[in-house]
Amino acid sequence: MRRANAFISMLIMALFLFHGIMGGFQLAGVIPGGSGLMKVMAWIMTVLIAVHGIIGIKLTADTFRTIKKSGAGYYKENRLFWLRRASGFAIMVFILFHILIFLGKNGDAYRLSLFAVPQLISQILLVISVALHVITNVRPMLLSFGTKSWKDLGLDLCMILAGAMLFTGVCFIVYYIRWKVF
């Protein structure tokens, strides 16, 4: 199950990169919106994220059963584990906000009925949550694929994702400014 979850994670990251970069270009007004391919891939990513979340919930439930059975939680020693779970839960919440914010469109251009400070903050928190979740999970994911030298590959992967997340965060801000001005 963990290996399948790692494979799903890689698919999610690839789709996230595509979605984030193409969506960022749309938000910044560089390319027109309305791509059917982008919408289909976004929904595929949403389904994969739901499956990934269900697997995470099952693995967390298994952890709780083990804690109850052993009587020792070691919460302080397992902070990274709980950080991974908390950031995953935060992503789920902010993805719901993301879907609700960006469901509608007007013609080929995304023009929301409201994109104020709370919507901007929720989208930037989504980007931060994804960054935190990926950074804390890249090592176990690469190790589950049998990568012996995960440091170089993990750092490269984190750099690529950090660049994409910085780009999407800036594009949310550009869209916010464009929304307020026009």
Short mmCIF file of C-alpha atoms in Angstrom, two decimals:
data_model
loop_
_atom_site.label_atom_id
_atom_site.label_comp_id
_atom_site.label_asym_id
_atom_site.label_seq_id
_atom_site.Cartn_x
_atom_site.Cartn_y
_atom_site.Cartn_z
CA MET A 1 0.00 0.00 0.00
CA ARG A 2 2.85 2.40 0.79
CA ARG A 3 4.46 1.82 -2.61
CA ALA A 4 1.13 2.43 -4.38
CA ASN A 5 0.76 5.60 -2.30
CA ALA A 6 4.25 6.72 -3.38
CA PHE A 7 3.34 6.11 -7.04
CA ILE A 8 0.13 8.10 -6.60
CA SER A 9 2.18 10.86 -4.96
CA MET A 10 4.48 11.06 -7.99
CA LEU A 11 1.47 11.31 -10.31
CA ILE A 12 -0.02 14.04 -8.13
CA MET A 13 3.25 16.00 -8.20
CA ALA A 14 3.49 15.78 -12.01
CA LEU A 15 -0.13 16.91 -12.39
CA PHE A 16 0.39 19.61 -9.77
CA LEU A 17 3.34 21.01 -11.70
CA PHE A 18 1.30 21.08 -14.91
CA HIS A 19 -1.75 22.55 -13.17
CA GLY A 20 0.21 25.13 -11.20
CA ILE A 21 2.26 26.39 -14.15
CA MET A 22 -0.60 26.46 -16.67
CA GLY A 23 -3.00 27.91 -14.11
CA GLY A 24 -0.42 30.51 -13.15
CA PHE A 25 -0.06 31.59 -16.77
CA GLN A 26 -3.87 31.84 -17.00
CA LEU A 27 -4.12 33.87 -13.80
CA ALA A 28 -1.36 36.20 -14.94
CA GLY A 29 -3.18 36.72 -18.25
CA VAL A 30 -0.36 35.26 -20.36
CA ILE A 31 -2.49 32.53 -21.94
CA PRO A 32 -6.29 32.36 -22.27
CA GLY A 33 -8.26 30.13 -19.93
CA GLY A 34 -10.79 27.51 -20.84
CA SER A 35 -8.51 24.58 -21.66
CA GLY A 36 -10.54 21.37 -21.53
CA LEU A 37 -7.35 19.37 -21.01
CA MET A 38 -6.45 21.44 -17.98
CA LYS A 39 -9.89 20.88 -16.45
CA VAL A 40 -9.79 17.11 -17.03
CA MET A 41 -6.28 16.84 -15.59
CA ALA A 42 -7.31 18.94 -12.57
CA TRP A 43 -10.19 16.57 -11.81
CA ILE A 44 -7.93 13.53 -12.27
CA MET A 45 -5.51 15.14 -9.81
CA THR A 46 -8.41 15.76 -7.39
CA VAL A 47 -9.38 12.07 -7.53
CA LEU A 48 -5.75 11.01 -6.98
CA ILE A 49 -5.49 13.40 -4.02
CA ALA A 50 -8.66 11.88 -2.54
CA VAL A 51 -7.22 8.36 -2.92
CA HIS A 52 -3.92 9.56 -1.42
CA GLY A 53 -5.88 11.09 1.48
CA ILE A 54 -7.83 7.89 2.08
CA ILE A 55 -4.62 5.87 2.16
CA GLY A 56 -3.11 8.43 4.56
CA ILE A 57 -6.16 8.21 6.82
CA LYS A 58 -5.90 4.40 6.85
CA LEU A 59 -2.18 4.52 7.68
CA THR A 60 -2.84 7.09 10.43
CA ALA A 61 -5.61 4.89 11.85
CA ASP A 62 -3.14 1.98 11.89
CA THR A 63 -0.70 4.22 13.80
CA PHE A 64 -3.37 5.11 16.36
CA ARG A 65 -4.15 1.40 16.85
CA THR A 66 -0.46 0.69 17.41
CA ILE A 67 -0.18 3.58 19.88
CA LYS A 68 -3.21 2.33 21.80
CA LYS A 69 -1.88 -1.23 21.79
CA SER A 70 1.61 -0.28 22.96
CA GLY A 71 0.51 2.48 25.33
CA ALA A 72 3.33 4.75 24.16
CA GLY A 73 2.67 7.53 21.67
CA TYR A 74 6.12 9.11 21.49
CA TYR A 75 4.47 12.26 20.13
CA LYS A 76 7.52 14.43 20.68
CA GLU A 77 9.77 11.98 18.85
CA ASN A 78 7.29 11.63 15.99
CA ARG A 79 6.75 15.34 15.27
CA LEU A 80 7.69 14.92 11.62
CA PHE A 81 5.05 12.19 11.24
CA TRP A 82 2.38 14.46 12.75
CA LEU A 83 3.57 17.42 10.67
CA ARG A 84 3.06 15.30 7.55
CA ARG A 85 -0.47 14.42 8.65
CA ALA A 86 -1.36 17.99 9.64
CA SER A 87 -0.04 19.47 6.39
CA GLY A 88 -1.96 16.84 4.41
CA PHE A 89 -5.16 17.74 6.24
CA ALA A 90 -4.50 21.45 5.61
CA ILE A 91 -4.08 20.73 1.90
CA MET A 92 -7.46 18.98 1.82
CA VAL A 93 -9.15 22.00 3.41
CA PHE A 94 -7.45 24.52 1.12
CA ILE A 95 -8.15 22.41 -1.99
CA LEU A 96 -11.85 22.67 -1.16
CA PHE A 97 -11.47 26.46 -1.01
CA HIS A 98 -9.53 26.37 -4.29
CA ILE A 99 -12.25 24.39 -6.04
CA LEU A 100 -14.99 26.64 -4.69
CA ILE A 101 -13.12 29.79 -5.74
CA PHE A 102 -12.22 28.68 -9.26
CA LEU A 103 -15.31 26.70 -10.31
CA GLY A 104 -16.90 29.49 -12.32
CA LYS A 105 -15.62 31.24 -15.37
CA ASN A 106 -16.80 33.92 -17.72
CA GLY A 107 -16.16 32.99 -21.36
CA ASP A 108 -12.53 32.11 -21.93
CA ALA A 109 -11.23 34.19 -19.03
CA TYR A 110 -11.47 33.40 -15.36
CA ARG A 111 -13.26 36.34 -13.77
CA LEU A 112 -14.45 35.46 -10.32
CA SER A 113 -17.38 37.13 -8.65
CA LEU A 114 -15.15 37.67 -5.64
CA PHE A 115 -11.40 37.39 -5.20
CA ALA A 116 -10.66 39.46 -2.15
CA VAL A 117 -8.02 39.20 0.57
CA PRO A 118 -9.53 36.04 2.22
CA GLN A 119 -9.51 34.18 -1.10
CA LEU A 120 -5.94 35.31 -1.80
CA ILE A 121 -4.82 34.23 1.68
CA SER A 122 -6.48 30.82 1.31
CA GLN A 123 -4.68 30.22 -1.99
CA ILE A 124 -1.30 31.28 -0.65
CA LEU A 125 -1.87 29.00 2.36
CA LEU A 126 -2.63 26.19 -0.10
CA VAL A 127 0.73 26.77 -1.79
CA ILE A 128 2.52 26.87 1.60
CA SER A 129 0.75 23.69 2.78
CA VAL A 130 1.72 21.85 -0.39
CA ALA A 131 5.33 23.03 -0.02
CA LEU A 132 5.49 21.85 3.59
CA HIS A 133 3.85 18.51 2.77
CA VAL A 134 6.14 17.82 -0.17
CA ILE A 135 9.32 18.84 1.65
CA THR A 136 8.53 16.60 4.62
CA ASN A 137 7.49 13.65 2.44
CA VAL A 138 10.02 13.68 -0.39
CA ARG A 139 12.55 11.49 1.44
CA PRO A 140 10.17 8.64 2.35
CA MET A 141 8.65 8.74 -1.14
CA LEU A 142 12.04 8.46 -2.85
CA LEU A 143 13.15 5.74 -0.42
CA SER A 144 9.99 3.75 -1.18
CA PHE A 145 11.05 3.73 -4.84
CA GLY A 146 14.43 2.31 -3.79
CA THR A 147 16.47 5.46 -4.37
CA LYS A 148 19.80 4.98 -2.66
CA SER A 149 21.01 8.58 -2.87
CA TRP A 150 17.84 10.45 -2.05
CA LYS A 151 19.63 13.64 -0.98
CA ASP A 152 20.63 14.88 -4.45
CA LEU A 153 17.45 13.73 -6.15
CA GLY A 154 15.29 14.97 -3.27
CA LEU A 155 16.96 18.37 -3.31
CA ASP A 156 16.49 18.64 -7.09
CA LEU A 157 12.84 17.68 -6.76
CA CYS A 158 12.30 20.17 -3.94
CA MET A 159 13.97 22.94 -5.99
CA ILE A 160 11.73 22.26 -8.99
CA LEU A 161 8.60 22.19 -6.84
CA ALA A 162 9.68 25.26 -4.86
CA GLY A 163 10.12 27.18 -8.10
CA ALA A 164 6.69 26.09 -9.34
CA MET A 165 5.06 27.00 -6.02
CA LEU A 166 6.77 30.38 -5.93
CA PHE A 167 5.54 30.97 -9.48
CA THR A 168 1.94 30.01 -8.60
CA GLY A 169 1.99 32.12 -5.44
CA VAL A 170 3.18 35.15 -7.42
CA CYS A 171 0.51 34.48 -10.06
CA PHE A 172 -2.21 34.45 -7.37
CA ILE A 173 -0.97 37.86 -6.25
CA VAL A 174 -0.85 39.15 -9.86
CA TYR A 175 -4.40 37.88 -10.39
CA TYR A 176 -5.51 39.57 -7.18
CA ILE A 177 -4.01 42.88 -8.33
CA ARG A 178 -5.54 42.49 -11.81
CA TRP A 179 -8.90 41.63 -10.24
CA LYS A 180 -8.82 44.72 -8.04
CA VAL A 181 -7.68 47.08 -10.81
CA PHE A 182 -9.84 45.85 -13.69
#
